[in-house]
Short mmCIF file of C-alpha atoms and ligand atoms in Angstrom, two decimals:
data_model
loop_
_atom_site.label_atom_id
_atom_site.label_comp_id
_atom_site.label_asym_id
_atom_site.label_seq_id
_atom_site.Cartn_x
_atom_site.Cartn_y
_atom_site.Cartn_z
CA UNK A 1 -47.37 17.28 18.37
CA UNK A 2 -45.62 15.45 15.43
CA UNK A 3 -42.01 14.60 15.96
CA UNK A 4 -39.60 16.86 14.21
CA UNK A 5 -37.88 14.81 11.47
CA UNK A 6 -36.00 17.22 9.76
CA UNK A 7 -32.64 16.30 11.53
CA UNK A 8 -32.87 12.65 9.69
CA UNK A 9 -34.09 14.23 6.53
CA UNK A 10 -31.91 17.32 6.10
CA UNK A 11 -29.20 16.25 7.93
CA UNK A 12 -26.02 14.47 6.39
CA UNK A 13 -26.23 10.72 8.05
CA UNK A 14 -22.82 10.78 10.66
CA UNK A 15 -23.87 7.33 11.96
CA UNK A 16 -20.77 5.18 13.30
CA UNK A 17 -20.36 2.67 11.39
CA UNK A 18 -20.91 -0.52 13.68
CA UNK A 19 -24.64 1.14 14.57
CA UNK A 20 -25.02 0.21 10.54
CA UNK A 21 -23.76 -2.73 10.59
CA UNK A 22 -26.65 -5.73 9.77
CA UNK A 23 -26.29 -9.09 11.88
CA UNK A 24 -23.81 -11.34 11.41
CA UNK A 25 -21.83 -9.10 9.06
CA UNK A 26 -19.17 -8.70 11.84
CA UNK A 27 -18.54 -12.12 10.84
CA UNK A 28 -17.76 -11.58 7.39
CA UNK A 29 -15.88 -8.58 7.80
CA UNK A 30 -13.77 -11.28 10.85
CA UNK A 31 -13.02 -13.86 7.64
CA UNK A 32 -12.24 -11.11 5.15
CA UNK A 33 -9.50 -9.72 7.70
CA UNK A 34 -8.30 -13.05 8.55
CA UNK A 35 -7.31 -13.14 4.75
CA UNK A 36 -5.86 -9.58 5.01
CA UNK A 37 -3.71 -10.09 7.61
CA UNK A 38 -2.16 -13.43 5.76
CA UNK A 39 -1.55 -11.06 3.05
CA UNK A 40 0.14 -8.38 4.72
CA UNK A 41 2.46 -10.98 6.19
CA UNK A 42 3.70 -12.61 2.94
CA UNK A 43 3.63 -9.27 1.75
CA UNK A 44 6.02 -6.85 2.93
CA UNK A 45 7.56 -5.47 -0.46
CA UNK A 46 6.25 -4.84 -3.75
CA UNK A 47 7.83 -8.12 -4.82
CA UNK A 48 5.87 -9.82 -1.95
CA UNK A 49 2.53 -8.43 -3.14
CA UNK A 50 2.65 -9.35 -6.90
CA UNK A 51 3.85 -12.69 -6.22
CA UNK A 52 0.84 -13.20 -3.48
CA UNK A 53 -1.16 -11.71 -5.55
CA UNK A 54 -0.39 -13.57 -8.73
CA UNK A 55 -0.44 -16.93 -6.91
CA UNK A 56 -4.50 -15.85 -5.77
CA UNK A 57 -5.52 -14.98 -9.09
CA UNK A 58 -4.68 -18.16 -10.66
CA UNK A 59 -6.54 -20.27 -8.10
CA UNK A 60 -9.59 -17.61 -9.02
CA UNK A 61 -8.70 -18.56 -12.64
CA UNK A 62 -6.88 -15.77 -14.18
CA UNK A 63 -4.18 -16.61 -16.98
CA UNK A 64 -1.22 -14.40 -18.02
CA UNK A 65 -2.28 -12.39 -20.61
CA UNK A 66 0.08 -12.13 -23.91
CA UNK A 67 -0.74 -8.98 -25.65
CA UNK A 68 -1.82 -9.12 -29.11
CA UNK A 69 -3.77 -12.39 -28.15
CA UNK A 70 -7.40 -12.22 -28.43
CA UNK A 71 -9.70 -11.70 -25.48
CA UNK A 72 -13.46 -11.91 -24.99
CA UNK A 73 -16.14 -11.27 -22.19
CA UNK A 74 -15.64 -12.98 -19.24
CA UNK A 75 -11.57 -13.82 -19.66
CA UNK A 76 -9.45 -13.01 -16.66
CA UNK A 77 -6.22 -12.07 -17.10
CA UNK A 78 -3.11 -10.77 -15.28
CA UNK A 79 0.00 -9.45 -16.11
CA UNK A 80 3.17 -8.23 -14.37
CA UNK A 81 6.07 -5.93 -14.92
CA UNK A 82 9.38 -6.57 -13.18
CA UNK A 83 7.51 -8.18 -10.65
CA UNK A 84 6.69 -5.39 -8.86
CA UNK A 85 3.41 -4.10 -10.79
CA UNK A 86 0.64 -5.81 -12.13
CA UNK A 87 -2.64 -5.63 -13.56
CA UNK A 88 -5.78 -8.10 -13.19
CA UNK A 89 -8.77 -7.74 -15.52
CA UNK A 90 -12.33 -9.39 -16.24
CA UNK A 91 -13.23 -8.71 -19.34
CA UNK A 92 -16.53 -6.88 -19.36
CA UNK A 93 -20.23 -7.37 -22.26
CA UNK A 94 -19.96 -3.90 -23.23
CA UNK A 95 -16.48 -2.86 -25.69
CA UNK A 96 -13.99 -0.87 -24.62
CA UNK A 97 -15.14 2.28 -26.30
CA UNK A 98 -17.71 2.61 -23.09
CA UNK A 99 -14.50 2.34 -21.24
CA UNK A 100 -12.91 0.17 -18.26
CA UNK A 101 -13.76 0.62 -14.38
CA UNK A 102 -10.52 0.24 -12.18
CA UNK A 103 -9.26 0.64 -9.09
CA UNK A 104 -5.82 1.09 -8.52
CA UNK A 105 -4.29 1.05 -5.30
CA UNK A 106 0.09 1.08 -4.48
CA UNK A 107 1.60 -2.35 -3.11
CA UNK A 108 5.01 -0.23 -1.99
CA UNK A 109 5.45 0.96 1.55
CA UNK A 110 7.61 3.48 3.76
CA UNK A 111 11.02 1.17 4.60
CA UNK A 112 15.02 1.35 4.91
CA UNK A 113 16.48 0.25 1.53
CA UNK A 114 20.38 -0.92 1.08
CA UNK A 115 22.70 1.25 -0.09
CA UNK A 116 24.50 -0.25 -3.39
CA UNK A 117 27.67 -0.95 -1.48
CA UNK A 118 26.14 -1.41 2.34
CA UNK A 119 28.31 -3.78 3.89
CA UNK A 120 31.35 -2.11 6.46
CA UNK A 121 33.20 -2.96 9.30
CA UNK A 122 33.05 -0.68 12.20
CA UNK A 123 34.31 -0.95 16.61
CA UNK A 124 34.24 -4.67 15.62
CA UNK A 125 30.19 -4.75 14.58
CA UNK A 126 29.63 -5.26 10.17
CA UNK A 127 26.79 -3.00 9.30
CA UNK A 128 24.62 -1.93 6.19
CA UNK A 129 23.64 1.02 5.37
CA UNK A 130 20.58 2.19 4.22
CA UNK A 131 19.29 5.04 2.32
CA UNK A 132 15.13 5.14 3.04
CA UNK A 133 12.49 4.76 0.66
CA UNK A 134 9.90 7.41 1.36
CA UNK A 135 8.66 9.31 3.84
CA UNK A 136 9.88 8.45 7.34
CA UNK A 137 10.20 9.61 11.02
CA UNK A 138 13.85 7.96 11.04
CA UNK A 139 13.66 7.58 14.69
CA UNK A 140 10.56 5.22 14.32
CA UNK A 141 13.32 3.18 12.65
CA UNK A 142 15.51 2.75 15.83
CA UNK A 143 15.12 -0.21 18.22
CA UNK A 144 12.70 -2.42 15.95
CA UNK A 145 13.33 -5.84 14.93
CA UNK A 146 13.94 -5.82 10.93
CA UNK A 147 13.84 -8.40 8.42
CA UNK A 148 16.26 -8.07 5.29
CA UNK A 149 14.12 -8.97 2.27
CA UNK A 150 14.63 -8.39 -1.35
CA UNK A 151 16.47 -10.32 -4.51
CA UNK A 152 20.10 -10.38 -5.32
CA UNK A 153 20.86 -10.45 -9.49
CA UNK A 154 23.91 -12.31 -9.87
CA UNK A 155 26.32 -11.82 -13.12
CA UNK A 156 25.65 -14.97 -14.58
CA UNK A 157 21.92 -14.52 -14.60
CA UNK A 158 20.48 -15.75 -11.59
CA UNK A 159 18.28 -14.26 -9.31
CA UNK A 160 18.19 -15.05 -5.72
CA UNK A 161 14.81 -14.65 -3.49
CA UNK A 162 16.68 -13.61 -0.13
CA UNK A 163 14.40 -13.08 3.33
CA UNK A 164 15.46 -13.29 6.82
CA UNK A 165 14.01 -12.50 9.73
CA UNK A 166 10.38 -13.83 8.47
CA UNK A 167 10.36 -16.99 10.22
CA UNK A 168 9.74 -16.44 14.23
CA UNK A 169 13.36 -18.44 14.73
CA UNK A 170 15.12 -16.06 12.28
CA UNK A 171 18.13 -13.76 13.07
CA UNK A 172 16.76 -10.19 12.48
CA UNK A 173 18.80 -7.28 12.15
CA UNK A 174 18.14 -3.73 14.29
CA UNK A 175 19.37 -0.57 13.54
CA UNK A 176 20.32 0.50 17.88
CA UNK A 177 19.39 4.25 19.59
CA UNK A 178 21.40 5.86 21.73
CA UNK A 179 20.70 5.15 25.89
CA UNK A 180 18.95 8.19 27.47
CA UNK A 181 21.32 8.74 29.96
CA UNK A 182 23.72 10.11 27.14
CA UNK A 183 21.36 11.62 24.94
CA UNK A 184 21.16 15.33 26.52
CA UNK A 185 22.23 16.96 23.59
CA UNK A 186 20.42 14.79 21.32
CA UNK A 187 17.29 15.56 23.21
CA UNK A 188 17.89 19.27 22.56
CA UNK A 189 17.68 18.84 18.93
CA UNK A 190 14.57 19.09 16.57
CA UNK A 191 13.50 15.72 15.70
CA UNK A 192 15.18 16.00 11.99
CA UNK A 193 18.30 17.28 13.47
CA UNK A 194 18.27 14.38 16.25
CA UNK A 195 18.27 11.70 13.85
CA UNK A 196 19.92 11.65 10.40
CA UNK A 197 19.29 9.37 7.34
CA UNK A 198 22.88 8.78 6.68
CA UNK A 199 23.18 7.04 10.49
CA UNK A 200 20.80 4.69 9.48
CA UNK A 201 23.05 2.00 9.58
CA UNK A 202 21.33 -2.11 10.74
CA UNK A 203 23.85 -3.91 12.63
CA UNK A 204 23.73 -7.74 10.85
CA UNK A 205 27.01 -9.23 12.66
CA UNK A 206 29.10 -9.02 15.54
CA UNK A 207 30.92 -12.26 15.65
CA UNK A 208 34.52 -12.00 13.84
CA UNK A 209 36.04 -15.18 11.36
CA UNK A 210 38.55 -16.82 12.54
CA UNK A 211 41.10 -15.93 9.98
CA UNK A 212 43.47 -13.24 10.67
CA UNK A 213 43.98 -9.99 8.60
CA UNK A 214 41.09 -6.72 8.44
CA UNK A 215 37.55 -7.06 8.55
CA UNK A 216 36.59 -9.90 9.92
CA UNK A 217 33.09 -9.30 11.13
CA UNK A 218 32.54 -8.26 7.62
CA UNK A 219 34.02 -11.20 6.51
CA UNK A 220 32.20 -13.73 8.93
CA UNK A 221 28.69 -11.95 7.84
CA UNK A 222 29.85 -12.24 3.79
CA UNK A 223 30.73 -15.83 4.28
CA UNK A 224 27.38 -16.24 6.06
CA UNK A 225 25.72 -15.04 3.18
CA UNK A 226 27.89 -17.10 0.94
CA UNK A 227 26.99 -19.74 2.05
CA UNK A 228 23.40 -19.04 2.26
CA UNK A 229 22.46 -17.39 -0.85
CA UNK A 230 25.79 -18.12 -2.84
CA UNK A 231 26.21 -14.10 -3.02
CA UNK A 232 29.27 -12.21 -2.90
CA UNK A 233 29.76 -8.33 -1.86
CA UNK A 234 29.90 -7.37 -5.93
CA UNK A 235 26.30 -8.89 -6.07
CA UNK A 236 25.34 -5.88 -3.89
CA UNK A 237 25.23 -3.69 -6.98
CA UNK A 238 22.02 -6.06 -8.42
CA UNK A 239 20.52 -6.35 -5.57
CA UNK A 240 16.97 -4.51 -4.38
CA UNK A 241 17.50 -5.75 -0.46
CA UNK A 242 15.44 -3.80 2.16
CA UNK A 243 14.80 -3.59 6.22
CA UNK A 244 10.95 -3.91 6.92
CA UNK A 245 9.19 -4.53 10.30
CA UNK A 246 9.76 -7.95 11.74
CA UNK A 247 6.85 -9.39 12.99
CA UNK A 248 3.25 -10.30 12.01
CA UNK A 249 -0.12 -8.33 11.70
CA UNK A 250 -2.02 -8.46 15.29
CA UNK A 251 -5.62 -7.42 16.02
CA UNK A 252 -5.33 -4.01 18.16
CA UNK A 253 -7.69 -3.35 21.19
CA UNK A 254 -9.47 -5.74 23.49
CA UNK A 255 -12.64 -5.93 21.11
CA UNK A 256 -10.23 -7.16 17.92
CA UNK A 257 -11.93 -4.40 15.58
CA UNK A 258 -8.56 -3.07 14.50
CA UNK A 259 -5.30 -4.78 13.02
CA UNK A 260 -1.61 -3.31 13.51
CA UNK A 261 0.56 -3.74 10.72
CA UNK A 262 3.53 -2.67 8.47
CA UNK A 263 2.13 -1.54 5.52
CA UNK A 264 -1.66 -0.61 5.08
CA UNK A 265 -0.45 1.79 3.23
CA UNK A 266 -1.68 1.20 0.78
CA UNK A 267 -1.91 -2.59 1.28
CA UNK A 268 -5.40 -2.65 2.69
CA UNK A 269 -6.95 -0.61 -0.41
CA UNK A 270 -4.46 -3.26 -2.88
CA UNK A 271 -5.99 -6.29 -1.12
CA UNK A 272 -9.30 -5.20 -0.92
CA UNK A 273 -9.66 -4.12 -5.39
CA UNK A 274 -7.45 -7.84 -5.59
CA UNK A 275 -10.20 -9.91 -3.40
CA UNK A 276 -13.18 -7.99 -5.11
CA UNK A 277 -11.58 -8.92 -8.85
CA UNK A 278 -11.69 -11.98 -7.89
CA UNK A 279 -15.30 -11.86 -7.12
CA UNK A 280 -17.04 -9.42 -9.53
CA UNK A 281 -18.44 -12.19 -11.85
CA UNK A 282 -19.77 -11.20 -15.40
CA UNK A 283 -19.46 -7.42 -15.19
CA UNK A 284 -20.53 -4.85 -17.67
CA UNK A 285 -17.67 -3.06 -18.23
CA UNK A 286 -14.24 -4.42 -18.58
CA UNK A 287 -12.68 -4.26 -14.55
CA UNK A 288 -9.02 -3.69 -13.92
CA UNK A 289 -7.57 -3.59 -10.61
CA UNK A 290 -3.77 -2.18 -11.21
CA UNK A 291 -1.46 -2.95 -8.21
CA UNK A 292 1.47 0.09 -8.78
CA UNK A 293 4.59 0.44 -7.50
CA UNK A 294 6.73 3.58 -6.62
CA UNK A 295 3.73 5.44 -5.24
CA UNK A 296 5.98 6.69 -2.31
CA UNK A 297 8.76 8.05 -4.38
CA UNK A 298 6.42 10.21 -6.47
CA UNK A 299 4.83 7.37 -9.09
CA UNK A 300 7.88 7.63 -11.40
CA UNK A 301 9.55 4.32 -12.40
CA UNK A 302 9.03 1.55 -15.01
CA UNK A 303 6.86 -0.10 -12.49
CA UNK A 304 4.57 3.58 -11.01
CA UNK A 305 1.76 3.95 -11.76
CA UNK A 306 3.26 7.27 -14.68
CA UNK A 307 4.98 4.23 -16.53
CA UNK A 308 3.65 3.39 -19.93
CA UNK A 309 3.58 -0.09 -19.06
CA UNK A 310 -0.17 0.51 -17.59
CA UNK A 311 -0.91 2.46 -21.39
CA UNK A 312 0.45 -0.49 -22.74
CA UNK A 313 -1.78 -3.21 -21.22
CA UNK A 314 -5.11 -1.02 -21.79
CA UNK A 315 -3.73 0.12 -25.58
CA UNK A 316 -3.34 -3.59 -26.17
CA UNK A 317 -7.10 -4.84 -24.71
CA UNK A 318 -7.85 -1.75 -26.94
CA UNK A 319 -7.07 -3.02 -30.28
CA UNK A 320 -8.30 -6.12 -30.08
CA UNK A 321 -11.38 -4.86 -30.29
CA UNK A 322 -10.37 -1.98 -33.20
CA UNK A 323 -11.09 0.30 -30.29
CA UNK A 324 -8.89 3.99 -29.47
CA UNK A 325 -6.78 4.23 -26.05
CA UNK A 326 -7.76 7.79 -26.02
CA UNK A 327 -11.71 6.52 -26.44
CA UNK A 328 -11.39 3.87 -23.88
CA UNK A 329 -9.95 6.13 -21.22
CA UNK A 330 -12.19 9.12 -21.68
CA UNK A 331 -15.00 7.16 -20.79
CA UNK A 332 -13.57 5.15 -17.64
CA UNK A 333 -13.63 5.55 -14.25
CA UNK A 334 -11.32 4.71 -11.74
CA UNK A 335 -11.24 4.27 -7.83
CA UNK A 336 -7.89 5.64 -6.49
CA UNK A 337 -7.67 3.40 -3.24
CA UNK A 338 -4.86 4.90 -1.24
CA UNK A 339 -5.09 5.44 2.77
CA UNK A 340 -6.22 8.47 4.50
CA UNK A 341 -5.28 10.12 7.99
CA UNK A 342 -7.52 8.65 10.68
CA UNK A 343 -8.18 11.44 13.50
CA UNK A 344 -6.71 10.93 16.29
CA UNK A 345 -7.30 12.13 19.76
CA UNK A 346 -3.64 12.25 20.63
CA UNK A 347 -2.98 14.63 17.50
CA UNK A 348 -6.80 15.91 16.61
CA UNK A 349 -5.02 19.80 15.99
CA UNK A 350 -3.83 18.64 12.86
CA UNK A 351 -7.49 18.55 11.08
CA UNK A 352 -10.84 19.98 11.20
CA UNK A 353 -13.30 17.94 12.74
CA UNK A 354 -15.94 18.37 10.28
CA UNK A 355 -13.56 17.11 7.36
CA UNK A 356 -11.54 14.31 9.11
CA UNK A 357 -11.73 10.36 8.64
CA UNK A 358 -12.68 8.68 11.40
CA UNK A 359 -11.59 4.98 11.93
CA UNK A 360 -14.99 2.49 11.86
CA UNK A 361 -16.97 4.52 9.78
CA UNK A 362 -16.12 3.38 6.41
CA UNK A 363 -14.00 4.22 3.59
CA UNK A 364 -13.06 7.78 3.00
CA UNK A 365 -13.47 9.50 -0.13
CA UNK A 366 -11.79 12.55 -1.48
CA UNK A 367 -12.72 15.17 -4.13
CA UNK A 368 -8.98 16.46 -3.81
CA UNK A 369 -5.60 15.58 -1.90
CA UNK A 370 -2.58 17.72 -2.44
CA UNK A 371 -1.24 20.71 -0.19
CA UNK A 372 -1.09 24.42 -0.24
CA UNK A 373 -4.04 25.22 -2.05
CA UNK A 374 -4.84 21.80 -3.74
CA UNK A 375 -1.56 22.39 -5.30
CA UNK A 376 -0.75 18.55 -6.72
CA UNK A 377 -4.45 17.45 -6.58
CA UNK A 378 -6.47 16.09 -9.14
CA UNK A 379 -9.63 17.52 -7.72
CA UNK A 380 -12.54 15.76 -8.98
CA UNK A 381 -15.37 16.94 -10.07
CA UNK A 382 -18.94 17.28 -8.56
CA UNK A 383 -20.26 14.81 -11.30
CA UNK A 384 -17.38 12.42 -10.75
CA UNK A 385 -17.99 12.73 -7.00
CA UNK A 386 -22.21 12.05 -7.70
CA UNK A 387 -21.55 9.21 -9.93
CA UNK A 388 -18.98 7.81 -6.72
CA UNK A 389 -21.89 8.04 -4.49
CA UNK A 390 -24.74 6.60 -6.00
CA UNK A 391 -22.30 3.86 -6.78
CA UNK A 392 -21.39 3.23 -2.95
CA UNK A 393 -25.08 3.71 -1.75
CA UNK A 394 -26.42 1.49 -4.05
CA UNK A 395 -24.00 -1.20 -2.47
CA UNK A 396 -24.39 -0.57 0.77
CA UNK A 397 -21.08 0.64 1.33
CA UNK A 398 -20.17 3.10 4.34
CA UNK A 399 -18.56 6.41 2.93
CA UNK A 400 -17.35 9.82 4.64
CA UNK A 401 -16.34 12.55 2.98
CA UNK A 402 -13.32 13.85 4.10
CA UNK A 403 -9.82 15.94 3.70
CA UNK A 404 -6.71 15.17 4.62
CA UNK A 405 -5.91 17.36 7.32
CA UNK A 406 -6.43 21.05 8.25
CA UNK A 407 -5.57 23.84 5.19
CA UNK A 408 -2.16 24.21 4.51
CA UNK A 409 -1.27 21.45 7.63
CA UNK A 410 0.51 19.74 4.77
CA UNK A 411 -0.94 17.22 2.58
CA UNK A 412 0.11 14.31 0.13
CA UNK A 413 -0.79 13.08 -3.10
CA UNK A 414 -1.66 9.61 -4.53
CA UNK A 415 -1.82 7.65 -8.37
CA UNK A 416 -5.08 9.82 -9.09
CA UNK A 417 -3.21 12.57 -10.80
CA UNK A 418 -1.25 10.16 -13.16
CA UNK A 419 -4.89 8.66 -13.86
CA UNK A 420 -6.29 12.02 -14.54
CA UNK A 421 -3.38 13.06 -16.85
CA UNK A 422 -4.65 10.06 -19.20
CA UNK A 423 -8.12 11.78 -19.20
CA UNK A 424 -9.40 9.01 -17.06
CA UNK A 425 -12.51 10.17 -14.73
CA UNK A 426 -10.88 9.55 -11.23
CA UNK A 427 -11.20 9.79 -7.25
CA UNK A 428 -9.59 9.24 -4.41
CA UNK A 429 -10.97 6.62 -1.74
CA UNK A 430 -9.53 4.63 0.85
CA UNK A 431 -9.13 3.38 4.81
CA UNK A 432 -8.32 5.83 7.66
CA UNK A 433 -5.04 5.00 9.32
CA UNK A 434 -3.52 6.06 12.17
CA UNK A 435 0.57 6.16 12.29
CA UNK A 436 0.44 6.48 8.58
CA UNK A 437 3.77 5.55 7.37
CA UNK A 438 4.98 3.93 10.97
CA UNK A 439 6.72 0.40 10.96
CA UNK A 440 3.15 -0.24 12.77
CA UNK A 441 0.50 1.15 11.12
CA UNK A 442 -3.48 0.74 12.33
CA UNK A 443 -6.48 -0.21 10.52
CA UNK A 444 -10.19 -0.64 11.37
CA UNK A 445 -11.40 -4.36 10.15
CA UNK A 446 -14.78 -2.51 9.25
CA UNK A 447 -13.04 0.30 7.21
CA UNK A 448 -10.75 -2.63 5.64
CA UNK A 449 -13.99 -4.46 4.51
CA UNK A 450 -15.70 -1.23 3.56
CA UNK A 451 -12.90 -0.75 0.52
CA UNK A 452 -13.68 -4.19 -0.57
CA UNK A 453 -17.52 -3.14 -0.68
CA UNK A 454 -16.54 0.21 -2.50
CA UNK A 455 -14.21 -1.57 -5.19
CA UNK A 456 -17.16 -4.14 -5.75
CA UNK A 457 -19.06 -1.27 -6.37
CA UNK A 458 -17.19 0.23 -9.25
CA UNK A 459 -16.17 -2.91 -10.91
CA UNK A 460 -19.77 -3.61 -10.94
CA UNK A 461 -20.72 -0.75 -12.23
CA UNK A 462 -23.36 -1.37 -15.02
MN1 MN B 1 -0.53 5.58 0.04
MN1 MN B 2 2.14 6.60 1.80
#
């Protein structure tokens, strides 16, 4: 009797991803991570990223690009906006009527920003508070060694690069929990009632100046600073300073095949469209890989991914070559690389099996996010979704289809919507991660690797 085959044929392939894996590609997923996890440690802010970022493209031989200069195939060009956006392009054969292929992915993450004025005095400790950036679970915040990291604008035009707590023989600062033993009626409380944004206050001093008079833990700490950065408290007000996660990426498990980390969202889809620009020589279409800021906060912002700055760059490619922004978008297509939910065994009620990410078997993709219906999703359609596929297979990339969470579980949104407003063909894609939005988030290397593969795919796209 003949075996039955229709399983393999009719089936959908659910193959874990490391049974597809070809020998000695372990390796070369091993020294792409190694370069991920230097990048997620130089890059803990938006700031961070574009400088990192920058710095790699010109070594791969990308210029600043002035607009209104001319540009022809094969150029590759950056530029940046405030420093915290930026967009990388290789200019493609065919013109900009056929459109560009992108993939734009957010280089801002979850953390405890300073409150314009955050320095007090209080029972003889100087704090800062903090108002988050975000969405948190505050008491993830508690207990955790931070770094302060950011740039102070001073009045007479400087601007001061400020970060402590990077180097392993650094100060950090720690926002402190309360002991167990006292926290009965805390522990009675829902988790939002238990811990409130407004008590998010870091503790940076304890050690009072010498002088006599009010405040002098405050004082010690300002002088500190002083003398460090040459700030004063009025510099506060032009200042973007924020608490992130102390502490380096780390491979997770005994077998290495996952990497903890502050920010993979939505670092690991950023790196991987970054490292594949970089390598997508000669393509057919002009490639963009747009690093956006303010994702977490809704995309608005001169530096989101809603800002015209983007329009601005791809109007300006545009005329160069006599060609319509309006033309040029209509007939692009564009990877949104933002993070999914992994399923997890420790929380698996939250989604439906059949529709979940799983870590290790590749990137997933996403014909809608949003909540409630779809409500906020930019729902892609089956064409979009075909012409996604046949560009992954044909690369070899693993893919799963997937959802973010069970029907009205909740739900989030991503840059896709502000890409589809534009009338740019768009859909969502990216690495499952569990602890999304922790101060140590989880990755697996293969999935990491995987939305390399995928944005290699689309830029080139022929
Ligand atoms: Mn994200
Ligand atoms: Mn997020």
């Amino acid at each position: 009797m003949e075996k039955d085959t229709r399983r393999e044929t009719l089936f959908a392939n659910g193959k874990n991803g490391y049974d597809r894996l070809y020998d000695g590609q372990w390796d070369i997923i091993e020294t792409y991570c190694a370069g991920y996890k230097a990048f997620l440690d130089d890059g803990k802010t938006e700031r961070d990223c574009v400088a990192e970022a920058v710095f790699q493209a010109e070594s791969h031989g990308f210029r600043e690009y002035r607009p209104g200069t001319a540009v022809k195939a094969g150029d590759k060009l950056y530029i940046t906006r405030m420093g915290k956006a930026a967009a990388f392009a290789v200019i493609g054969e065919r013109p900009l009527s056929d459109g560009i292929r992108m993939v734009a992915a957010h280089i801002d993450s979850p953390r405890l920003d300073l409150k314009p004025n955050p320095l007090y005095e209080d029972g003889g400790l100087a704090l800062l508070k903090t108002h988050y950036y975000g969405g948190v679970k505050k008491y993830q915040w508690l207990s955790l060694p931070l770094e302060l990291r950011g740039v102070v604008c001073t009045a007479s035009g400087g601007k001061i690069s400020v970060s402590i707590g990077a180097d392993e023989n650094d100060p950090v600062l720690v926002i402190t929990d309360l002991l167990p033993h006292l926290a009965a009626e805390q522990m009675k409380k829902s988790v939002t009632d238990a811990f409130k944004g407004e008590d998010l206050n870091a503790l940076i001093g304890s050690r009072p100046d010498e002088a006599e008079g009010a405040d002098r833990v405050k004082l010690a700490v300002m002088a500190l600073l002083n003398e460090k950065y040459g700030i004063t408290e009025s510099d506060f007000v032009s200042s973007e300073l924020c608490l992130v996660p102390a502490g380096c990426a780390r491979d997770v498990g005994l077998d290495r095949a996952m990497i903890g980390a502050y920010g993979h969202d939505d670092r690991s889809c950023a790196y991987a469209a970054l490292r594949a620009i970089f390598d997508c020589a000669a393509p057919a279409y002009t490639t963009v890989c747009f690093l956006a800021d303010k994702e977490e906060i809704g995309s608005d912002g001169l530096t989101g991914m809603k800002s015209g700055f983007f329009d601005m760059f791809i109007e300006s490619l545009c005329q160069g070559g006599g060609v319509s922004l309006r033309q040029c978008y209509a007939n692009s297509f564009c990877l949104s690389g933002d993070v999914c939910n992994a399923l997890d065994p420790n929380f698996a009620g939250v989604s439906d099996k059949l529709n979940a990410a799983r870590a290790g078997n590749g990137v997933g993709i996403f014909k809608y996010t949003g909540s409630r219906g779809k409500y906020g999703a930019s729902d892609a359609s089956a064409e979009t979704m075909g012409k996604l596929r046949a560009l992954l297979d044909g690369s070899g990339v693993f893919w799963q289809a997937a959802e973010l969470g069970k029907v009205d579980e909740g739900g989030g949104g991503t840059v896709a919507a502000y890409l589809a407003v534009r009338d740019i063909e768009v859909v969502d894609c990216g690495v499952p991660v569990f602890s999304m939005h922790a101060p140590f988030e989880i990755v697996s290397k293969l999935d990491c690797y995987m939305m390399y593969k995928a944005s290699l795919a689309v830029y080139g796209d022929r």
